[in-house]
Structures are given as C-alpha cells and as structure tokens.
CSV table of C-alpha atoms in Angstrom, one decimal:
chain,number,residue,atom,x,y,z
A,291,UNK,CA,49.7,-3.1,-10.3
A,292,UNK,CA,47.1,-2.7,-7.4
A,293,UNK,CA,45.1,0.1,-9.9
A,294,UNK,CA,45.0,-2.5,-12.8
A,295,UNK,CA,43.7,-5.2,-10.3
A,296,UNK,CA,41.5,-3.1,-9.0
A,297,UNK,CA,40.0,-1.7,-12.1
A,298,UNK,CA,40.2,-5.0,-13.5
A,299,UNK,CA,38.1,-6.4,-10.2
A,300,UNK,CA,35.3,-3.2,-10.9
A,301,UNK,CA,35.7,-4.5,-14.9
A,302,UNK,CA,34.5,-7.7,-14.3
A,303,UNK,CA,31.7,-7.3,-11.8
A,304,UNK,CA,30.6,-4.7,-14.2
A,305,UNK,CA,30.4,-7.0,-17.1
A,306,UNK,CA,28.4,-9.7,-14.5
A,307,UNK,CA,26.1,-6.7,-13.7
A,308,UNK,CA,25.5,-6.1,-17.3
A,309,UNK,CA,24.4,-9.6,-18.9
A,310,UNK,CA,23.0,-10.9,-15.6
A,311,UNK,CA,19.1,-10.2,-16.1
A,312,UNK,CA,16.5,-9.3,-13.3
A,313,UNK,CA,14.5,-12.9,-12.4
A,314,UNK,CA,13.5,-12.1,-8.9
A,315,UNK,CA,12.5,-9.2,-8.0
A,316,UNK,CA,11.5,-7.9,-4.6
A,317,UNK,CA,8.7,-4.7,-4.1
A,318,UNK,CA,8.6,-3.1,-1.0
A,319,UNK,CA,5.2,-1.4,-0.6
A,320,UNK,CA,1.7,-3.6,-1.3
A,321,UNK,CA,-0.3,-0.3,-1.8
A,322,UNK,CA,-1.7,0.5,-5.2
A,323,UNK,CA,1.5,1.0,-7.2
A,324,UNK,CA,3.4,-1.5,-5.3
A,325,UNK,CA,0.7,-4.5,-6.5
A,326,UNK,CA,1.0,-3.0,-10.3
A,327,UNK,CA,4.0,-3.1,-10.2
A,328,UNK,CA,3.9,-6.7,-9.0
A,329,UNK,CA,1.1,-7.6,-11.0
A,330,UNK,CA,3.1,-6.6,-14.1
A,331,UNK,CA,6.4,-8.1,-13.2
A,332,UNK,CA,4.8,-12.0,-12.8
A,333,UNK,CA,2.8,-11.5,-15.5
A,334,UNK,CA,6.3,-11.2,-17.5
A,335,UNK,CA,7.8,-14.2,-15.8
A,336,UNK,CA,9.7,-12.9,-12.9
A,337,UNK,CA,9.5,-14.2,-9.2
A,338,UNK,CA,8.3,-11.6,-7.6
A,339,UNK,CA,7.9,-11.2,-3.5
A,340,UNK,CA,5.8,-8.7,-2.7
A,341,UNK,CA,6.5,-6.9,1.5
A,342,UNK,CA,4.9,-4.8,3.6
A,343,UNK,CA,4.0,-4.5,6.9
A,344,UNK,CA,1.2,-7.1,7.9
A,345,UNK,CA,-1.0,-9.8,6.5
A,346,UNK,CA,-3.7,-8.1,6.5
A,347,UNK,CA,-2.4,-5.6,4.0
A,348,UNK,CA,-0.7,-8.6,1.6
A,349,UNK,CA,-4.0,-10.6,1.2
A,350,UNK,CA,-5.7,-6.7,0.0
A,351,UNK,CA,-3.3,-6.6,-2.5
A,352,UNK,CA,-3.0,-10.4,-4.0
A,353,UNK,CA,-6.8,-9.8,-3.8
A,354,UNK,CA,-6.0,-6.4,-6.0
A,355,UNK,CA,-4.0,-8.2,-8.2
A,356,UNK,CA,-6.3,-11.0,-9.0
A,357,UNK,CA,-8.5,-9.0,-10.0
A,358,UNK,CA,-6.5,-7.1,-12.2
A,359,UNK,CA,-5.8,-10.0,-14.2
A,360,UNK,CA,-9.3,-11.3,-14.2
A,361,UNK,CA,-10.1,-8.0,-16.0
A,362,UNK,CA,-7.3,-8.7,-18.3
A,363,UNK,CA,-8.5,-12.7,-19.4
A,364,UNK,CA,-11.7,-11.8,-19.3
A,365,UNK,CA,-10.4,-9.5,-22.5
A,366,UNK,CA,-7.4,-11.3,-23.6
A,367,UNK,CA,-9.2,-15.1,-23.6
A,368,UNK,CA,-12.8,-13.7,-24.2
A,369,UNK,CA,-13.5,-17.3,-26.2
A,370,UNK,CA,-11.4,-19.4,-24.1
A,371,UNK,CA,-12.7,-19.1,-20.6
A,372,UNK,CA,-10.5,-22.2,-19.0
A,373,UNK,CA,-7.4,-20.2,-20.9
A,374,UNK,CA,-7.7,-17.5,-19.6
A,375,UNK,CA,-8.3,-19.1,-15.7
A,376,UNK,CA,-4.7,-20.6,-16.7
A,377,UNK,CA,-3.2,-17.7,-17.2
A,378,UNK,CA,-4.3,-15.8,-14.0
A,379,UNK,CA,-3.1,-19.3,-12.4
A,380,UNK,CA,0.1,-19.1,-13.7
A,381,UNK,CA,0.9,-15.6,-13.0
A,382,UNK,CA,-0.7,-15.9,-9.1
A,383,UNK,CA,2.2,-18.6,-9.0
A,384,UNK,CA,4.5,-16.6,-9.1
A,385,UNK,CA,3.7,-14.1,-6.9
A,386,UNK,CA,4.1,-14.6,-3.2
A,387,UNK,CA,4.4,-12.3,0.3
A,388,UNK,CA,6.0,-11.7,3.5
A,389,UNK,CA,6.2,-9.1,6.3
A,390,UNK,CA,10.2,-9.5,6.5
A,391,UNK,CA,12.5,-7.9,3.8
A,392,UNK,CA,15.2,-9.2,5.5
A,393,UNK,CA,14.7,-12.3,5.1
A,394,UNK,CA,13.5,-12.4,1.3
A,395,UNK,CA,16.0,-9.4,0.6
A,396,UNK,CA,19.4,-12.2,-0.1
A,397,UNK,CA,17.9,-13.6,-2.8
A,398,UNK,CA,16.9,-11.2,-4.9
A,399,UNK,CA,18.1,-9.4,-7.9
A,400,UNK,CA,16.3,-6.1,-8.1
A,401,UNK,CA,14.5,-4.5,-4.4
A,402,UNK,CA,11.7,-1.9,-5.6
A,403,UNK,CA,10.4,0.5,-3.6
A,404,UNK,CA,7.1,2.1,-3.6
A,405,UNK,CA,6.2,3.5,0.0
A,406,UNK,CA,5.0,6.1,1.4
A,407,UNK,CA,6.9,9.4,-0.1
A,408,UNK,CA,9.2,10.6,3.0
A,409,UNK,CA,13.1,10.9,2.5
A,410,UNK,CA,13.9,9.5,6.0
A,411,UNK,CA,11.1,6.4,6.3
A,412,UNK,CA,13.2,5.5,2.4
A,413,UNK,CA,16.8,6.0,4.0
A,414,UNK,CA,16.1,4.0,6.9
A,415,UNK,CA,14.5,0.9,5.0
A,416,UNK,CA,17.2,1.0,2.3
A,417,UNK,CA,19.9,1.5,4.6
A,418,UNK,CA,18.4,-1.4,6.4
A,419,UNK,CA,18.3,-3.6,3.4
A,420,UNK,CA,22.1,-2.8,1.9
A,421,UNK,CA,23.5,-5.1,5.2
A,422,UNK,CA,21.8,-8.1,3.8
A,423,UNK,CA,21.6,-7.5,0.7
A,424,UNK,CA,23.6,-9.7,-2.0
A,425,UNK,CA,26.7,-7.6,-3.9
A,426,UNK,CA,24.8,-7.5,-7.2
A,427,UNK,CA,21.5,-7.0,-6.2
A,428,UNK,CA,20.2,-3.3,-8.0
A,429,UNK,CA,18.4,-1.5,-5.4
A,430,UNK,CA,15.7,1.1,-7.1
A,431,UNK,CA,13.0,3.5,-5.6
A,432,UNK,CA,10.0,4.2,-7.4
A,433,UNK,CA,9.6,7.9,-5.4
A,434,UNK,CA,8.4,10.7,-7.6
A,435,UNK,CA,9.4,13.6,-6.3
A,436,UNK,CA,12.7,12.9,-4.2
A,437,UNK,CA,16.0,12.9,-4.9
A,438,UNK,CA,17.6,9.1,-5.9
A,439,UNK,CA,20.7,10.1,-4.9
A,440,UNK,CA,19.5,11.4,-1.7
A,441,UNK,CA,17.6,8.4,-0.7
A,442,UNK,CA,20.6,5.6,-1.8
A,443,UNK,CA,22.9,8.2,0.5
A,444,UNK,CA,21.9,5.6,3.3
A,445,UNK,CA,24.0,2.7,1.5
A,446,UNK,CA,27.3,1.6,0.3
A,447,UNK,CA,25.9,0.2,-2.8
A,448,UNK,CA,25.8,4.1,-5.1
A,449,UNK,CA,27.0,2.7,-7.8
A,450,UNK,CA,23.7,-0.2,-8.1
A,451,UNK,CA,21.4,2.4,-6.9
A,452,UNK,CA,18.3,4.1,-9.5
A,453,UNK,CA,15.1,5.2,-9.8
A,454,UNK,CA,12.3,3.4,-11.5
A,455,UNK,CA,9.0,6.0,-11.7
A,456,UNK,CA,6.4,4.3,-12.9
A,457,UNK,CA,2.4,5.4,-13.2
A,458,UNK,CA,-0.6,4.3,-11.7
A,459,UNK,CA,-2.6,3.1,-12.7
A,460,UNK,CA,0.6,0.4,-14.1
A,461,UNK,CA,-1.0,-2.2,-15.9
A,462,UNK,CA,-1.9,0.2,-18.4
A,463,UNK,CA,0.4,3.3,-18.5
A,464,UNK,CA,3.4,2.3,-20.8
A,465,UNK,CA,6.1,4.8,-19.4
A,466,UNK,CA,8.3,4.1,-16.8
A,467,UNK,CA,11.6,6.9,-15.9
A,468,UNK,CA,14.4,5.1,-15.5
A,469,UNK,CA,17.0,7.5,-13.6
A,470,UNK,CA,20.3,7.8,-13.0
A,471,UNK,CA,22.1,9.9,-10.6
A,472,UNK,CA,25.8,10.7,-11.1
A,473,UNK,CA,26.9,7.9,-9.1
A,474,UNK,CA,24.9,5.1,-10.5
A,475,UNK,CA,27.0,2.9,-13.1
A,476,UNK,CA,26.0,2.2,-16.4
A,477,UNK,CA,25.6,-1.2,-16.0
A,478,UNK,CA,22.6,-0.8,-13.3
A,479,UNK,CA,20.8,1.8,-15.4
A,480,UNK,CA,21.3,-0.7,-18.5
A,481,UNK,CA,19.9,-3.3,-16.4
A,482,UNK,CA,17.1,-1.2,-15.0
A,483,UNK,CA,16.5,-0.4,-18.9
A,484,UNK,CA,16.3,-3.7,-19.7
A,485,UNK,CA,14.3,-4.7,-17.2
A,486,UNK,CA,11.8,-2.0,-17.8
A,487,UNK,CA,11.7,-3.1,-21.3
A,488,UNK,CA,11.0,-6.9,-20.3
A,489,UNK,CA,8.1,-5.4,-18.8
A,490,UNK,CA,6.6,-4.2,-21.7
A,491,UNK,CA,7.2,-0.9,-21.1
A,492,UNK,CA,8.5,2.1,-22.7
A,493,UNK,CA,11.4,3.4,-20.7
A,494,UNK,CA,13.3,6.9,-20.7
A,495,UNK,CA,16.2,7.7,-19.7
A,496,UNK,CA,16.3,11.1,-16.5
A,497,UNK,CA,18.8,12.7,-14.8
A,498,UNK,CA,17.8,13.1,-11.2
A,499,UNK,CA,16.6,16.1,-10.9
A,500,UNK,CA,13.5,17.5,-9.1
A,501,UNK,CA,10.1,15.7,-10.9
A,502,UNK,CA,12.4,14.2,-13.4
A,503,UNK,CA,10.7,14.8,-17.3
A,504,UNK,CA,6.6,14.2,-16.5
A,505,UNK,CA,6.2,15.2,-13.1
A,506,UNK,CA,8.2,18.2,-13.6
A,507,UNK,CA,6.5,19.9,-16.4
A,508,UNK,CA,3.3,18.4,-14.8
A,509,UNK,CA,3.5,19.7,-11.5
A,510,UNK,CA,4.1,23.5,-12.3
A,511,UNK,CA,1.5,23.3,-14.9
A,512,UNK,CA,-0.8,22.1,-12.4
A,513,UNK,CA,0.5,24.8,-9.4
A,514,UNK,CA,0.1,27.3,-12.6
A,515,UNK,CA,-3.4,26.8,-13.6
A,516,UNK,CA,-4.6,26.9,-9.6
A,517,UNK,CA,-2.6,30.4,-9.6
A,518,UNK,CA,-4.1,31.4,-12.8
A,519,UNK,CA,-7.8,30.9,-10.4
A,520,UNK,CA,-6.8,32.5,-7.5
A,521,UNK,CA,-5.5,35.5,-9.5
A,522,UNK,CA,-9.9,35.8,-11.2
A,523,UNK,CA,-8.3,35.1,-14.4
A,524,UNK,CA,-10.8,32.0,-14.9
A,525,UNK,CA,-12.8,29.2,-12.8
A,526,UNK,CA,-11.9,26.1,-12.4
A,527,UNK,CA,-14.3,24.7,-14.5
A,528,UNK,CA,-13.3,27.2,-17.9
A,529,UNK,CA,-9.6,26.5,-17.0
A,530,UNK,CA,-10.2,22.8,-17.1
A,531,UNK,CA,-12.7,22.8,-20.5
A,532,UNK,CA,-9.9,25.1,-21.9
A,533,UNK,CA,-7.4,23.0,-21.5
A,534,UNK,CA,-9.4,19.9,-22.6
A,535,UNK,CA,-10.4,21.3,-26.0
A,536,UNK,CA,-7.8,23.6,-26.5
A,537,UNK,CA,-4.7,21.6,-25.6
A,538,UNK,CA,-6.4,18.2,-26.1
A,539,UNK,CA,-5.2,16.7,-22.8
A,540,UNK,CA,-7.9,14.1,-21.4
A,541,UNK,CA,-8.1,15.7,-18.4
A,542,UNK,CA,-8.2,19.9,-17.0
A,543,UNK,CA,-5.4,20.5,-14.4
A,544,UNK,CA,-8.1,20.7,-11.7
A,545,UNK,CA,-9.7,17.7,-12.6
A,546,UNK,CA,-6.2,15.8,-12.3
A,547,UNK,CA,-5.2,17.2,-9.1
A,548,UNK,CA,-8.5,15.5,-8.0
A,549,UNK,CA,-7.7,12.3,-9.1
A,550,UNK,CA,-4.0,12.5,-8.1
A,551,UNK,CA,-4.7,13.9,-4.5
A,552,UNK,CA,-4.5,17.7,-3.4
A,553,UNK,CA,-2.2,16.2,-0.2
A,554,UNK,CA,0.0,14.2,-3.1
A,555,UNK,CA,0.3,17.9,-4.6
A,556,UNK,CA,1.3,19.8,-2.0
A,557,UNK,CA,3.6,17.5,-0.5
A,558,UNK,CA,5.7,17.1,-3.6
A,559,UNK,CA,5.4,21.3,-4.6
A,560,UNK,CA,6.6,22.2,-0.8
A,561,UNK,CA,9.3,19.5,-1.3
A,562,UNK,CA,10.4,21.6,-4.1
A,563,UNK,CA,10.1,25.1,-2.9
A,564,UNK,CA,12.7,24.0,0.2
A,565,UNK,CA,15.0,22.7,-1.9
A,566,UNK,CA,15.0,25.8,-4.3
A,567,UNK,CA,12.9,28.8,-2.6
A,568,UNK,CA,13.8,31.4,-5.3
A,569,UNK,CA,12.2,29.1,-7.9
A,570,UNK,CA,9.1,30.9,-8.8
A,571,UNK,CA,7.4,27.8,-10.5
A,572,UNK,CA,8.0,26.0,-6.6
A,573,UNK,CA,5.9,29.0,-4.9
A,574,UNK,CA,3.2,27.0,-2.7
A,575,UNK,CA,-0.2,27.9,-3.2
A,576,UNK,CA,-3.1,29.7,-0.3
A,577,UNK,CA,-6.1,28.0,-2.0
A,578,UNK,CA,-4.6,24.2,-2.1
A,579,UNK,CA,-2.7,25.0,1.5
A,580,UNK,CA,-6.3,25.7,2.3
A,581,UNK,CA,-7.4,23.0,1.1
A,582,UNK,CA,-5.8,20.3,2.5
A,583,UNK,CA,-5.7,21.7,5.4
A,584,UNK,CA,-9.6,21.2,5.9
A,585,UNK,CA,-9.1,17.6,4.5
A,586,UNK,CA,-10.6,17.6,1.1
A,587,UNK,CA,-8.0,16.1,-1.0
A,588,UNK,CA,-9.8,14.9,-4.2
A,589,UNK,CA,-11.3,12.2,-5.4
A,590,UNK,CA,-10.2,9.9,-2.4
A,591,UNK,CA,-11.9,11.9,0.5
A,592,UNK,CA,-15.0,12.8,-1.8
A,593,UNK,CA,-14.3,16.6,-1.9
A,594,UNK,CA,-11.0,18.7,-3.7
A,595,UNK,CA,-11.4,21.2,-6.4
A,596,UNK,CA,-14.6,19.3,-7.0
A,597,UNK,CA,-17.4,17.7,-4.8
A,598,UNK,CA,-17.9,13.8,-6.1
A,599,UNK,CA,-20.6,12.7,-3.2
C-alpha cells in the first residue's frame, strides 16, 4: 500500500510538472548569453528576472537588451515607428533585475544558468538555490561543455534538473539542446521542450555526454584542423578558404576559433582530455596552449589565429 501511495504521490506531481507551463523564469548570468536569453524569453511573454552580481553589470545588460530589440522594430515595424516603440515597451516590461537569487528564486518556474564555465562556481550556486527553491521549479544550466548531471549532483531536485545549450548570438540562432541526463524525468525534459519551443526555437533532444550533438563534432573538427597546421599540412588561411568553398561552412575552423575565443577552446578541449585521456580527438594542442598562454584569444583581445587591430 505505501508503494502505490507513493508512486501514486510521484504520479501526480508528474502530471502537475507536465501541463504546468514555464511563465517566470529566472537567468542567472547578465553576460552576453544570459541577456539573449532574456531578451528572447520577454519578448515571448514570460516574466523574466534577470541576476548577477551588481548593478552595474544589470543596467549593461537591460542596456544590451534594448538595443537588441531596437534593431528588431526598427526591422519588424519599419512603417510604423510608434509600433514598434510599443513593442520594445512592452517587452522591457517584462524584464526586471536583482543581485539576490535568493530572494527572486521562490517564485519562479524555470532558474537558467549561464555563468561563467567552472563545475564548482555551478555546484555551489545551484546547490545554493535548491534550499529555496519551490518543489516544482525546473532548474537548467546552459554550460556547454560540462556534465548536467555533474553540475545538478549539488541538489536534491535530479529528477527536475536539464540542460538548455543555447547559441550566441540567441536572438538569431534557432537551435537550442535540450538535455537530459539519466536522472532527469520526462516530464522536466517535456517541459524544457516545450518551453524551448515557446521560444521560437527549434529544440533537440541530447544525451549528456561530452559537447552534446554541435559542440561535439565542432570541437574536434576545430582541434583537428589546428593539428592538421601544426603537422605543415596547410596554413591557416588555405585550411580555412578550403573549408569555406569546399565544405560550404560560412566560416574556416580558424576563423571560428577567433570569434569563439582560443581561451573558450582550450578550456572546454582540456575539460575533455581529463575526463577521457586515451581519447585521441581530446589531445590538447602546443600551438593554441601557446597561444593563450601569451593572451591572444581571438577576436575579443584583438590577436588569435588572426590579427584584427
């Protein structure tokens, strides 16, 4: 009798879980994907409460997002100027900020996080947030290279606990990952589905492995073409037309590591390689350990692969 009641108990929240959608949503993070991810959740009609750590940072990105949508009714309402100030209106509404999860954290359906990519920084703020947190509240992390189920390890809530991987810049890029790891019910990833859907995105469905579908064929074909360099077998700049023309891809793989960040690069392959060191596609690179190591990441610090000064 106590199993029946029990599963009957799990039943029933499950069903609630299922066919209660995500209205407010909470992102942790105001950096670049953090506001786009904002930016697109208001402009769908959810409440959104963007965090991070200090004012300064939260006016930055409500700035960034304004913006954003400027660009979008300037396109969108190109005849109906006073329309399209309505819109940006509308969606600014309902976005607002704080410097305390905690406190905006119990009333929220869905906490998104998009900080800075390091297992134990993610653990401590989630772990944080799961004691106030309300039972049904999904929490998801929008990491691209770590394990889901090693950051939700730090709660009790596995079974409401995802990924949502989505790509910068957000506004525009239709694709979001939606992952589940073995312990995450199927009533959170439908909701996280759903969600992603309400968005206007295109979701798919990953298991959580390392890179999960696009960053893990991206990555090695990135750590690849660098090898393919260091080995004389062509320059940077052949590699990258090659690719272009050949392959059709809009960008070479040196050209993206640029715009991605050289740092962003290693970080995530060195991730990989000590998690599975026989893994020949994981083998770190000399040239990019170089590199970064004399601070030329890309596009952001003026200097990577190429110089843009």
């Amino acid at each position: 009798m106590a199993f029946v009641t029990h599963q009957f108990i799990r039943t029933i929240s499950s069903t609630a879980l299922r066919n209660a959608a995500i209205k407010h949503v909470t992102i942790i993070g105001g950096g670049q994907m953090g506001a786009g991810i904002a930016q697109v959740a208001a402009a769908t009609g959810h409440s959104v409460v963007l965090v991070d750590t200090s004012e300064e940072i939260l006016k930055k990105s409500a700035k960034g997002i304004e913006s954003g949508l400027k660009r979008i009714a300037k396109k969108k309402f190109a005849d109906k100027p006073e329309a399209g100030e309505e819109f940006i209106q509308k969606v600014m509404k309902n976005v607002s900020t704080s410097t305390d999860a905690a406190s905006v954290v119990p009333g929220t359906d869905l906490v998104l996080e998009a900080i800075v990519e390091n297992l134990k920084v993610k653990q401590g703020l989630f772990g944080g947030l799961d004691k106030v947190a309300p039972e049904h509240t999904i929490f998801a992390s929008n990491t691209s290279s770590l394990p889901i189920a090693d950051i939700a390890s730090s709660t009790a809530r596995l079974d409401r606990f995802g990924g949502l991987h989505f790509f910068n810049p957000v506004p525009l890029m239709k694709l979001v990952e939606v992952i589940q790891t073995p312990a995450t019910s199927q009533a959170t990833f439908d909701s996280l589905l759903d969600f992603s859907k309400a968005l206007g995105k295109h979701p798919v469905s990953c298991k959580d492995t390392p890179g999960f579908m696009v960053n893990r064929l991206l990555v090695p074909y990135m750590m690849e073409s660098i090898r393919l360099h260091e080995r004389g077998h062509g320059s940077k700049e052949d590699i990258d037309v090659a690719m272009k023309l050949g392959a059709g891809y809009p960008m070479g793989p040196f050209e993206l590591l640029d715009y991605v960040g050289l740092d962003t690069a290693k970080f995530i392959i060195d991730g990989w390689h000590d998690m599975d060191p026989g893994n020949p596609l994981f083998t770190p690179s000399p040239m990019l350990n170089k590199l970064v190591e004399e601070g030329k990441f890309g596009k952001k610090t003026g200097e990577g692969f190429y110089k843009y000064k």
